[in-house]
Short mmCIF file of C-alpha atoms in Angstrom, two decimals:
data_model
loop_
_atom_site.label_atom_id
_atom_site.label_comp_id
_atom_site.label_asym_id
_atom_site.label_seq_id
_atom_site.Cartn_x
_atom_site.Cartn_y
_atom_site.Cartn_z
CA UNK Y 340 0.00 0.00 0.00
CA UNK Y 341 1.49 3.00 -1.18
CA UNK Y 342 2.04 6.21 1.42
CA UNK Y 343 -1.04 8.46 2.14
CA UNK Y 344 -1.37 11.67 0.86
CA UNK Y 345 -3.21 14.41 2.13
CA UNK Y 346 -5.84 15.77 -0.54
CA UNK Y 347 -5.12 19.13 1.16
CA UNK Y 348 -3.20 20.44 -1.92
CA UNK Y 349 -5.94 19.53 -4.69
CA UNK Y 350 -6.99 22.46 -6.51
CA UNK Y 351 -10.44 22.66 -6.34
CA UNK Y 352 -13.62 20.01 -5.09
CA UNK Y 353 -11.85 17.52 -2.92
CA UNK Y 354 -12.79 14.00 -1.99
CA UNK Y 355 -10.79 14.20 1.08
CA UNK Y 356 -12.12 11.06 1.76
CA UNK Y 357 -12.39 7.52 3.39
CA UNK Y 358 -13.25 4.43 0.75
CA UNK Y 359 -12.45 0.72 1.46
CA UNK Y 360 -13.40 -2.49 -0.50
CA UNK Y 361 -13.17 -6.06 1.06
CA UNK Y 362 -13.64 -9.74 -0.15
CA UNK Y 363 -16.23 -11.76 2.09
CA UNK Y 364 -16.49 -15.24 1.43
CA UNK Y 365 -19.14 -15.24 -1.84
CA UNK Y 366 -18.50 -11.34 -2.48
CA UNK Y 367 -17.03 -7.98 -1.99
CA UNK Y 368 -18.04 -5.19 0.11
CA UNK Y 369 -17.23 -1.57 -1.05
CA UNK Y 370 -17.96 1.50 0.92
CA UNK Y 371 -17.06 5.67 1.60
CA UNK Y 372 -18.22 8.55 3.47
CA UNK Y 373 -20.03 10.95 1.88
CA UNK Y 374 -18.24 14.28 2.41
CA UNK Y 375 -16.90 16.48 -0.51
CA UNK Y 376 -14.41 19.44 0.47
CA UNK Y 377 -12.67 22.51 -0.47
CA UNK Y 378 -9.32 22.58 0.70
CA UNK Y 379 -10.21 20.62 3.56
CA UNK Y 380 -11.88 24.24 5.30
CA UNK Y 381 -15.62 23.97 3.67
CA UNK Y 382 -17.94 21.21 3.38
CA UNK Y 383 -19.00 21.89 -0.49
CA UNK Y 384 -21.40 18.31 0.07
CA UNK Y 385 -22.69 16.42 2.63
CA UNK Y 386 -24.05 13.17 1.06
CA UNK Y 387 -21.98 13.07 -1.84
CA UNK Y 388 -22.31 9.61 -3.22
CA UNK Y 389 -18.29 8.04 -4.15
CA UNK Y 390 -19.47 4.90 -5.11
CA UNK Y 391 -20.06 4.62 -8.93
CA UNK Y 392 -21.69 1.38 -10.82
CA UNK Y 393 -19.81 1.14 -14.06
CA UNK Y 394 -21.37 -2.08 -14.66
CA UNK Y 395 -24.07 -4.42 -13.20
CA UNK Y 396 -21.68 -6.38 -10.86
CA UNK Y 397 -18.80 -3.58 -10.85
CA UNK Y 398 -18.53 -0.46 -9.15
CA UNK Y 399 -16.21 1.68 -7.92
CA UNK Y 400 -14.87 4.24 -5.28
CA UNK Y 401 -12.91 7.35 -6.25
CA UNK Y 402 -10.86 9.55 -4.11
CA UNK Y 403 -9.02 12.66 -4.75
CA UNK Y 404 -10.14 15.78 -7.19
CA UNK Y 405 -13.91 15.09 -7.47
CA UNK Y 406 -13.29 16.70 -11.36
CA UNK Y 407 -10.82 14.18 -12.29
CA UNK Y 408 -12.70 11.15 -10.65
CA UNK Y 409 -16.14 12.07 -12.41
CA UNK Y 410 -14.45 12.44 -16.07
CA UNK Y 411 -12.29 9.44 -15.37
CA UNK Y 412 -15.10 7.17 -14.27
CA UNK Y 413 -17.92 8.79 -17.07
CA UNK Y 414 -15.30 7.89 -19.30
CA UNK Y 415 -14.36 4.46 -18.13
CA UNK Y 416 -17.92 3.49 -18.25
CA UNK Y 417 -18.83 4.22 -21.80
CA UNK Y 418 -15.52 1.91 -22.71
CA UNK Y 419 -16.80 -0.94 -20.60
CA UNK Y 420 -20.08 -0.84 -22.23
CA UNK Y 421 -18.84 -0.89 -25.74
CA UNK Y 422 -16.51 -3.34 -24.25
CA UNK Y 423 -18.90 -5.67 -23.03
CA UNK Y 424 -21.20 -5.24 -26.18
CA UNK Y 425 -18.41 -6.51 -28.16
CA UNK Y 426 -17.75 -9.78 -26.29
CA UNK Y 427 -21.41 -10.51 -25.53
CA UNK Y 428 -20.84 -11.03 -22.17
CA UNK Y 429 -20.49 -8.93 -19.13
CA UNK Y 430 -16.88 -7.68 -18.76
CA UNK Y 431 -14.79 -8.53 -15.92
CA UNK Y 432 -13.76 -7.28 -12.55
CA UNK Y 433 -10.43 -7.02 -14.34
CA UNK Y 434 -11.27 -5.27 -17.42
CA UNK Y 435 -13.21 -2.30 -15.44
CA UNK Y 436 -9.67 -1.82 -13.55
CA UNK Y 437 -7.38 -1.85 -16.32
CA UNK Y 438 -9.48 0.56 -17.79
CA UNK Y 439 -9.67 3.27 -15.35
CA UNK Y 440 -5.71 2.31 -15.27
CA UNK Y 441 -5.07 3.22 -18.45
CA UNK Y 442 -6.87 6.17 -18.22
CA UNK Y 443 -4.86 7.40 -15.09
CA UNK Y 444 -1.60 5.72 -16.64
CA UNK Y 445 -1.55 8.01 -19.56
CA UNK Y 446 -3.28 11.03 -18.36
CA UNK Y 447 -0.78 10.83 -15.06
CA UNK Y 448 0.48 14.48 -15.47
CA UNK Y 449 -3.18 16.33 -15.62
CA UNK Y 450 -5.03 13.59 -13.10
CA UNK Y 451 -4.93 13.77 -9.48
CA UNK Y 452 -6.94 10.77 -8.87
CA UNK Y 453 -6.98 6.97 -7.22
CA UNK Y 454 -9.84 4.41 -7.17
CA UNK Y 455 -10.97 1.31 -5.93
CA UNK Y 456 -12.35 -0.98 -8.17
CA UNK Y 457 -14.88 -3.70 -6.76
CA UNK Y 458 -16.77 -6.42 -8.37
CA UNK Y 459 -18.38 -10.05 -9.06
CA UNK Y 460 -17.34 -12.12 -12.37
CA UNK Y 461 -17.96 -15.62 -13.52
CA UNK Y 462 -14.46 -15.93 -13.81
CA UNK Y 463 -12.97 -14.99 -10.51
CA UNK Y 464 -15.57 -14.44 -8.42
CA UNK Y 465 -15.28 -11.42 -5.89
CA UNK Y 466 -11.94 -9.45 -6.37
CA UNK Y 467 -10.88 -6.26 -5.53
CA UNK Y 468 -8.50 -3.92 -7.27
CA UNK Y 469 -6.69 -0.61 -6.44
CA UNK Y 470 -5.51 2.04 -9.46
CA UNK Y 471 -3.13 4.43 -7.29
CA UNK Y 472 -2.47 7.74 -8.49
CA UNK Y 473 0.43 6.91 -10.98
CA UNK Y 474 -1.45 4.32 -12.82
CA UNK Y 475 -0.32 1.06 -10.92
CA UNK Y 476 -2.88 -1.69 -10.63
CA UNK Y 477 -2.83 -4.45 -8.12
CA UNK Y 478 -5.07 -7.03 -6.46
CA UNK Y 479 -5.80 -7.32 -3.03
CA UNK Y 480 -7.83 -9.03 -0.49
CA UNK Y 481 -8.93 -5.93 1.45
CA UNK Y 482 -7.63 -2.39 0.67
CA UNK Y 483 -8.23 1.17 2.07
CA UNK Y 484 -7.80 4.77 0.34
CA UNK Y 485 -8.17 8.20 0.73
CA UNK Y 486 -6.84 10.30 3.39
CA UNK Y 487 -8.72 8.86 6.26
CA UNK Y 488 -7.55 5.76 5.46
CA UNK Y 489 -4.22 6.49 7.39
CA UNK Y 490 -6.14 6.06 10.64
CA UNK Y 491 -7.59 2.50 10.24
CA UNK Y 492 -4.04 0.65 8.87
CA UNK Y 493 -3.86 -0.87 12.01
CA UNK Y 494 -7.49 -1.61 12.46
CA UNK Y 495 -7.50 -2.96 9.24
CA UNK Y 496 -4.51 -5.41 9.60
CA UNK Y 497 -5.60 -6.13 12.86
CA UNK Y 498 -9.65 -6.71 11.73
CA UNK Y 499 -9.62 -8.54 8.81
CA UNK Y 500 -9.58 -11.87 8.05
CA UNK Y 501 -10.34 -13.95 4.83
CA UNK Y 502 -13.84 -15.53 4.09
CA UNK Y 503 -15.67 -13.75 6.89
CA UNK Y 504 -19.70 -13.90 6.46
CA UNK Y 505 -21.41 -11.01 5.10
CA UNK Y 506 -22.48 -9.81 7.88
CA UNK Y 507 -18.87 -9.73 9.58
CA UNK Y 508 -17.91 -8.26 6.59
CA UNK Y 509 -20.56 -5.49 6.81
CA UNK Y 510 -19.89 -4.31 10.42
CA UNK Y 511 -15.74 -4.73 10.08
CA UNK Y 512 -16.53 -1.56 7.31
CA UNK Y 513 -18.88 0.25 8.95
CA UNK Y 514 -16.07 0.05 11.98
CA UNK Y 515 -13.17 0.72 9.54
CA UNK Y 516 -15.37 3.90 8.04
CA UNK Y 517 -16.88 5.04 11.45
CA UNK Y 518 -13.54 4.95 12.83
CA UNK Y 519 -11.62 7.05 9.83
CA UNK Y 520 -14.74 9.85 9.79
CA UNK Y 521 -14.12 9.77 13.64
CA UNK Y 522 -9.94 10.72 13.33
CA UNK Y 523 -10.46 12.71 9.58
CA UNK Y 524 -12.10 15.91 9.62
CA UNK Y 525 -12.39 15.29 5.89
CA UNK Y 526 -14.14 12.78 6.12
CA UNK Y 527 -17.10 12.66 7.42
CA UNK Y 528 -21.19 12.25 7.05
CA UNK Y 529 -23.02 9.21 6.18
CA UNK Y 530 -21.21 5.40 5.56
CA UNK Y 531 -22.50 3.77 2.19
CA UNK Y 532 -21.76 0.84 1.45
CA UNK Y 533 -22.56 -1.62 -1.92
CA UNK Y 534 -22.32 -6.01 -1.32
CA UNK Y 535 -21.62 -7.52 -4.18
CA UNK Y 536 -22.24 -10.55 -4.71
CA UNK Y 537 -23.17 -13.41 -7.59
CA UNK Y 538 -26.98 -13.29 -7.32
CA UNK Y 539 -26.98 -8.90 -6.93
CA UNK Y 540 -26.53 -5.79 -5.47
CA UNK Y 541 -27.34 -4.56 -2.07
CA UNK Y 542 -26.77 -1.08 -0.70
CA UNK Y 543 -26.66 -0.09 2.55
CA UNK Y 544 -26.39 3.65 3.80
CA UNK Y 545 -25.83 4.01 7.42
CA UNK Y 546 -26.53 7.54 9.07
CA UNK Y 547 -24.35 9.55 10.70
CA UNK Y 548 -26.10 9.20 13.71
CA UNK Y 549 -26.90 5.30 13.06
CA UNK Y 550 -22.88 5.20 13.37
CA UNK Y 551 -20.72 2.65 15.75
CA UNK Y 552 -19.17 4.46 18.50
CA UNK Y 553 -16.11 4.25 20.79
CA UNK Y 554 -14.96 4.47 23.80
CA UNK Y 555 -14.51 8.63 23.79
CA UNK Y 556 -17.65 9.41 22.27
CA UNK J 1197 37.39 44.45 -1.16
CA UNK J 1198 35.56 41.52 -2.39
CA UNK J 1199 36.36 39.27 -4.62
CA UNK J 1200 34.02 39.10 -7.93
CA UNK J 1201 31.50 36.72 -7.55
CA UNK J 1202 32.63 34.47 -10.41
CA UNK J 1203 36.10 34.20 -8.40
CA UNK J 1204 34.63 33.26 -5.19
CA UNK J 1205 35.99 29.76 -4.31
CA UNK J 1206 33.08 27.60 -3.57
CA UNK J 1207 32.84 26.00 -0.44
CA UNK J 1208 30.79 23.27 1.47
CA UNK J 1209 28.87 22.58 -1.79
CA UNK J 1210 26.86 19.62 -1.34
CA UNK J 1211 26.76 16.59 -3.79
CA UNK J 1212 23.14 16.71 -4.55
CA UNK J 1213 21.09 14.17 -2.28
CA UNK J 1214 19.14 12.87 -5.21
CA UNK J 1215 21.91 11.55 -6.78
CA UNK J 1216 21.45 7.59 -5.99
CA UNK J 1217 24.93 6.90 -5.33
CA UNK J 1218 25.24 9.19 -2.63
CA UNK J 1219 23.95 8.22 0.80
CA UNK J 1220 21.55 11.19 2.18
CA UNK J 1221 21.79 10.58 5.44
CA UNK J 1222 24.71 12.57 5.62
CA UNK J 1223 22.66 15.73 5.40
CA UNK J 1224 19.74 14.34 7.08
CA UNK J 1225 19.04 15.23 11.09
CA UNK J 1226 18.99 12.23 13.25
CA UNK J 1227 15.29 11.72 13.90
CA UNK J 1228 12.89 9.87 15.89
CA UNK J 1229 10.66 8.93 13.36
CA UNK J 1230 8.31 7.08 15.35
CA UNK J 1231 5.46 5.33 17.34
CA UNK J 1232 5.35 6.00 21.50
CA UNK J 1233 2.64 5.07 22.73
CA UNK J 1234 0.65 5.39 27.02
CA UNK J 1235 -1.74 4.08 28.44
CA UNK J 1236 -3.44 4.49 32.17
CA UNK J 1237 -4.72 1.60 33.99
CA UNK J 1238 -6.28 1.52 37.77
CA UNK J 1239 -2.92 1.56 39.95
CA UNK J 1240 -0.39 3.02 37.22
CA UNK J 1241 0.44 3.44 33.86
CA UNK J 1242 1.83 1.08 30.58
CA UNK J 1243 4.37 3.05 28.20
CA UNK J 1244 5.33 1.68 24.78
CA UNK J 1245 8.01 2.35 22.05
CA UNK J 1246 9.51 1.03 18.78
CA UNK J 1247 13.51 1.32 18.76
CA UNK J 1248 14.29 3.00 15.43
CA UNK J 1249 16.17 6.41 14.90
CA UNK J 1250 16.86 7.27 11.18
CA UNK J 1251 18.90 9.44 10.02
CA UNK J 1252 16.94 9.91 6.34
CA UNK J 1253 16.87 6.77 4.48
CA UNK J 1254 20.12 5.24 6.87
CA UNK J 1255 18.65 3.51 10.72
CA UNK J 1256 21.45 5.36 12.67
CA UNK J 1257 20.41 3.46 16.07
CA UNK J 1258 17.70 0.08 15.47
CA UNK J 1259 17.46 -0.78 19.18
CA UNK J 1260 17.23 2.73 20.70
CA UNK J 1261 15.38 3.18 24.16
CA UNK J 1262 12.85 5.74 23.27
CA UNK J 1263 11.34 5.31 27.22
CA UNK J 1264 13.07 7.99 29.38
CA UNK J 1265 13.20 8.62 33.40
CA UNK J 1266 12.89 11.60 34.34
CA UNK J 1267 12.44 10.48 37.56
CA UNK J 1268 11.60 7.26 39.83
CA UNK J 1269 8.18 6.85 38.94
CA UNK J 1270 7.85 9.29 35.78
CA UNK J 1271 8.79 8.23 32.01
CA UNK J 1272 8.69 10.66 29.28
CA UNK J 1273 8.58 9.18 25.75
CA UNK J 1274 10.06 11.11 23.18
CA UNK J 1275 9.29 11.63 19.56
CA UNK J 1276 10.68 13.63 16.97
CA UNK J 1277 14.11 15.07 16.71
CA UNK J 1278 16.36 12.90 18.71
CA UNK J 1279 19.00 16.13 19.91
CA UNK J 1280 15.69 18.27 20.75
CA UNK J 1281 13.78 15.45 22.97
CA UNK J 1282 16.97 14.66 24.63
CA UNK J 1283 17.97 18.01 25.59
CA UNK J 1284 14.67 18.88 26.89
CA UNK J 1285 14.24 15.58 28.96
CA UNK J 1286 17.64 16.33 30.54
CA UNK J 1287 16.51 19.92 31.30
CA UNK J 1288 13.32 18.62 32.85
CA UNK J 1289 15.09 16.04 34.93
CA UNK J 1290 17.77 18.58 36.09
CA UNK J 1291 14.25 20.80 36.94
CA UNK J 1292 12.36 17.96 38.18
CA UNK J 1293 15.13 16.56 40.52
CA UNK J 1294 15.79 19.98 41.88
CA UNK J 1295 12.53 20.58 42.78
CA UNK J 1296 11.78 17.33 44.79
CA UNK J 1297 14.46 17.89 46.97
CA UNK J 1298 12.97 21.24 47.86
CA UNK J 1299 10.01 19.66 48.68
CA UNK J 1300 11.09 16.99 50.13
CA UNK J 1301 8.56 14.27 48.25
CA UNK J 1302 8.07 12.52 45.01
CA UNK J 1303 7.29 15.00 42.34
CA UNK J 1304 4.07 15.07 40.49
CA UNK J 1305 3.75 13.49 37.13
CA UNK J 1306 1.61 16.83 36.67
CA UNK J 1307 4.61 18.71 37.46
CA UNK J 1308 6.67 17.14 35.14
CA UNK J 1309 4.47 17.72 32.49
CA UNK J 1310 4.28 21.32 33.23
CA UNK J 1311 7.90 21.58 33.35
CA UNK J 1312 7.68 19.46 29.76
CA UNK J 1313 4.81 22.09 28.33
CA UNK J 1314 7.04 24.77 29.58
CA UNK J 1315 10.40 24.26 27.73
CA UNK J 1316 8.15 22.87 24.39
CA UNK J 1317 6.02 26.25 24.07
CA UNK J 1318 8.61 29.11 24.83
CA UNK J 1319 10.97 27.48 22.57
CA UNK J 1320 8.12 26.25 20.24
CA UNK J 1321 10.12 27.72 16.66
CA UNK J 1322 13.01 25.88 17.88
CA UNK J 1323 11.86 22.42 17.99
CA UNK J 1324 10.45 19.78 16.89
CA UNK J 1325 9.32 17.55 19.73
CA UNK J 1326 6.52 15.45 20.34
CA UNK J 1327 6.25 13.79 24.15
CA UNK J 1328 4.12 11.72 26.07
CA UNK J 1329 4.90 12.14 29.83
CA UNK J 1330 3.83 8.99 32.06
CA UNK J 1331 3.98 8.10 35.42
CA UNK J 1332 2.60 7.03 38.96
CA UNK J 1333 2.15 10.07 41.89
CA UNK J 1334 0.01 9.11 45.47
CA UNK J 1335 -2.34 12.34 44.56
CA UNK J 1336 -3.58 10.74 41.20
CA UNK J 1337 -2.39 7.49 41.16
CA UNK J 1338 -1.48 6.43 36.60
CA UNK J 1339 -1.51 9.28 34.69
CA UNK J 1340 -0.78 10.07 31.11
CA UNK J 1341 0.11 13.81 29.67
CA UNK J 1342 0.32 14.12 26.11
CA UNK J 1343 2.64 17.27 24.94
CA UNK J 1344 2.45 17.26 21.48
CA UNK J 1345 4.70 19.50 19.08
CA UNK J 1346 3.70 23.22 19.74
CA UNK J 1347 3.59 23.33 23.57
CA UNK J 1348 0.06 22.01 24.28
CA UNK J 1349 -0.54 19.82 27.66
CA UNK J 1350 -3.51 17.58 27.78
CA UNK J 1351 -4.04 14.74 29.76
CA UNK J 1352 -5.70 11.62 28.53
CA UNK J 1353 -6.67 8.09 29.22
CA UNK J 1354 -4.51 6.82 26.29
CA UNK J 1355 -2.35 8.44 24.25
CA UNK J 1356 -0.28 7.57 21.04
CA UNK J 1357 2.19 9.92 19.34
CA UNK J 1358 5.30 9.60 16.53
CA UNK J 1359 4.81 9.08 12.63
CA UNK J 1360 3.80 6.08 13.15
CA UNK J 1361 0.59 7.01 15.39
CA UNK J 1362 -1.51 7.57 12.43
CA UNK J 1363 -1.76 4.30 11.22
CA UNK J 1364 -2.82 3.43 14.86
CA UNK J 1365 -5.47 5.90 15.82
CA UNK J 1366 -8.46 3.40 14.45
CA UNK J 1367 -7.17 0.33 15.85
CA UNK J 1368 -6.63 2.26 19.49
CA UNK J 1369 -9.94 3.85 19.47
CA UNK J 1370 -11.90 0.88 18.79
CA UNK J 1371 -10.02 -1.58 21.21
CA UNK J 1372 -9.30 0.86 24.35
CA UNK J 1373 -11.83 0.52 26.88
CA UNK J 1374 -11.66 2.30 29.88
CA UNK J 1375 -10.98 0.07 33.13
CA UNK J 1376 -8.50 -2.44 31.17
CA UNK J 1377 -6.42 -3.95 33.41
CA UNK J 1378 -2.50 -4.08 33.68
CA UNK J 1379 -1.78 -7.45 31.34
CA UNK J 1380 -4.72 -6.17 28.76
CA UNK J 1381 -2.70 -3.09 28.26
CA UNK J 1382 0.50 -4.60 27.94
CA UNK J 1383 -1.11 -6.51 25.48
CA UNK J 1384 -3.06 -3.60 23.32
CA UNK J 1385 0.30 -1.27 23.44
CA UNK J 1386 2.09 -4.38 21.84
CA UNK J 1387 -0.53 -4.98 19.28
CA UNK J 1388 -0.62 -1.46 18.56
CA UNK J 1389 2.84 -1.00 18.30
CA UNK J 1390 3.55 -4.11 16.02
CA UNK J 1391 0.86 -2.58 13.92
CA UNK J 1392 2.22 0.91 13.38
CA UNK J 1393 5.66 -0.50 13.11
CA UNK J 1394 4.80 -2.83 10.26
CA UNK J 1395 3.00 0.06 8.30
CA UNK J 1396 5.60 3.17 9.28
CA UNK J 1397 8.63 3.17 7.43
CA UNK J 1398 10.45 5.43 10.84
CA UNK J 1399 9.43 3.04 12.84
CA UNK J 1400 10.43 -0.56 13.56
CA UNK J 1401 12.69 -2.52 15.17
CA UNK J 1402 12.08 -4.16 19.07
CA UNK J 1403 9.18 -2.96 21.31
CA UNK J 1404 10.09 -1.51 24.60
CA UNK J 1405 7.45 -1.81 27.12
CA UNK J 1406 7.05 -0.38 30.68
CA UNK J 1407 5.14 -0.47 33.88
CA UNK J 1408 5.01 2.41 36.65
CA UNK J 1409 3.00 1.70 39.12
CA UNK J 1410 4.02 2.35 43.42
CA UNK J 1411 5.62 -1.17 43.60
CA UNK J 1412 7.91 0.43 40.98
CA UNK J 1413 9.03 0.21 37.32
CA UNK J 1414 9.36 -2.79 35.39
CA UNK J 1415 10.37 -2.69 32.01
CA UNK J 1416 10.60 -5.57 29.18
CA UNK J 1417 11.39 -5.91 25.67
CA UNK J 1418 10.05 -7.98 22.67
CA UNK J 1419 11.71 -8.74 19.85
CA UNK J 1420 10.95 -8.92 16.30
CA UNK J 1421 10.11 -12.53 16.01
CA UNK J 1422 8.00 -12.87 18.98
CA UNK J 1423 5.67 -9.60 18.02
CA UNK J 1424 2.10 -10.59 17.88
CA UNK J 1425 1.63 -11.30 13.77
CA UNK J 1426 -1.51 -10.15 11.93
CA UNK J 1427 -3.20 -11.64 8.83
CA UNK J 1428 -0.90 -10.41 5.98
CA UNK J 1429 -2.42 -9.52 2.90
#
């Protein structure tokens, strides 16, 4: 997992932000707070919504300049549509990633932008994916971004283990989120949340004041 | 009359540090890039710290003791730049000592926070320190005194500090409860520590661990192989 960086110096509409995608055992949970900012001092959105469907089993979480994510992802979509028209089948977990990296690979100088790709395929099953902000794409089990992720490494590492149930898998990111929004003062407002799985979409939005809290609240 | 400027020998010019083949540590400052970590429990206190000082990309030191007395039953842990925290902690126990003689008692772990707050904010421009001041007094039994860099003093039930705190502050808030006794701390400053060190690049190394309670100060180490281990992904 590459360092943090704080979205503090993006010009502009900020997600100064908390996302997260993990694999349960028969799918993938993917989830954000819903708090847009300018230059971390103004609130510009409350219930922004960070998780995008690109495709009927794959969706994804941006973080970074709001501009850049939106063009990245409008543009990513209409490729894996034409995409998936052409091979008469519904593209992969896989395909959706590479294409958002290519996009970030090649734009790299004008985008300021990372995402989390999450999704259900025949092939694979649930996987998750991470495009960083140069353009490098790996796989991974359970991955965080954005800058409140830098408060729930340890939770994380400590937290997660493979092939939990759904419903383990559910509250360990509600935790994870409720925990980052709790540390980040960028990130903040409501938890949603997408499962993924084989036989469809669920998603869950959990209130600010629906939260989990700790020990100092 | 001065020489032109084209003439002008030039000294002390540096070989640039992003040249590869030179090391930078040589114009680095020794730093304590790190995680501390304190905790309060009923009858005294647990302190925690990796063992890495870096100087840059070089580990000038990777089994440093981070955990200082400042006196029998107070422990400061100090975090970033190693000459600042030292010089300060041997101000404080020159201060600290003094002062307990003239009143003829143990000092207050209050106190030496105060005296901690008081060297950190009038000479805030000048340093870079970040300290956690710990310790066991008969008025308040365990206490734990964050002074962070700028001179603030706030005490708290638990308290984590260094570069490596970040990564931390999830996995602390959701797993501290209050009334935790002595072993479940030692345990939760391990796991804590383990996890910052294995996410911080400044920090790593052993973990020192301490108890100060009235029966005294114990302290212990645990090395790299025998840190608790997390599911790696």
């Amino acid at each position: 997992m590459e360092r943090h960086y704080t979205d503090s110096h993006v010009k502009g509409v900020s997600t100064g932000t908390t996302i997260l995608a993990a694999i349960f055992d028969g799918g993938v949970v993917i989830g954000s707070d819903s708090r847009a900012s300018i230059g971390g001092e103004y609130v510009s959105s409350k219930t922004i919504n960070k998780v995008i469907q690109v495709h009927d089993r794959i969706f994804c979480c941006m973080a970074g300049s709001l501009a850049d994510a939106q063009a990245v992802t409008k543009a990513a979509k209409f490729h894996l549509s034409f995409h998936s028209v052409q091979m008469e089948s519904p593209p992969l977990v896989i395909a959706a990633a590479s294409i958002l990296k290519e996009l970030c690979y090649k734009n790299k100088e004008e985008l300021q932008a990372g995402f989390l790709t999450a999704g259900w395929d025949k092939k694979k099953g649930p996987q998750v994916y991470v495009v960083s902000l140069g353009g490098m794409l790996i796989s991974q089990p359970v991955t965080i971004g954005g800058s409140g992720s830098t408060y729930i490494y340890g939770y994380v590492d400590a937290k997660y283990k493979p092939n939990m149930t759904r419903e383990e898998c559910l509250e360990f990111a509600t935790n994870a989120l409720a925990l980052a929004m709790g540390r980040d003062n960028v990130s903040g407002g409501v938890a949603h949340l997408v499962v993924i799985t084989e036989t469809g979409v669920e998603h869950v939005v959990v209130p600010g004041d629906k939260l989990p809290r700790f020990h100092d609240e | 009359m001065a020489l032109a400027p084209p003439l002008m020998p030039v000294f002390g010019r540096k070989i640039s540090s992003k040249n590869d083949m030179v090391p930078n540590w040589s114009s680095q400052e020794v730093s304590t890039g790190t995680t501390i970590m304190a905790v309060e429990y009923d009858g005294g206190v647990v302190i925690g710290a990796d063992s890495r000082t870096t100087t840059g990309a070089y580990i000038a030191n990777r089994v440093t003791d981070k955990l200082t007395p400042i006196h029998d039953r107070i422990f400061c842990c100090r975090s970033g730049s190693a000459a600042d925290t030292q010089a300060i902690a041997d101000v404080v126990t020159y201060q600290l000592g003094f002062h307990s003689i003239e009143l003829d008692e143990p000092p207050l772990v209050e106190t030496a926070a105060n005296l901690f707050r008081a060297s950190c904010y009038r000479y805030r421009e000048e340093l870079t320190a970040g300290i956690l001041v710990a310790g066991w007094d008969r008025r308040k039994g365990g206490q734990v005194y964050s002074v962070p860099v700028g001179g603030m003093l706030v005490r708290q039930p638990v308290s984590v500090g260094g570069s490596g705190s970040s990564y931390v502050y999830g996995f602390m808030d959701s797993n501290y409860k209050p009334g935790l006794s002595k072993d479940q701390c030692l345990e939760l400053a391990a796991a804590a520590l383990s996890l910052a060190m294995e996410r911080d690049g400044s920090s790593g190394g052993v973990v020192r661990l301490a108890t100060i309670s009235e029966e005294g100060v114990e302290r212990r180490v645990i090395l790299g192989n025998q840190l608790p281990k997390f599911s790696t992904h």
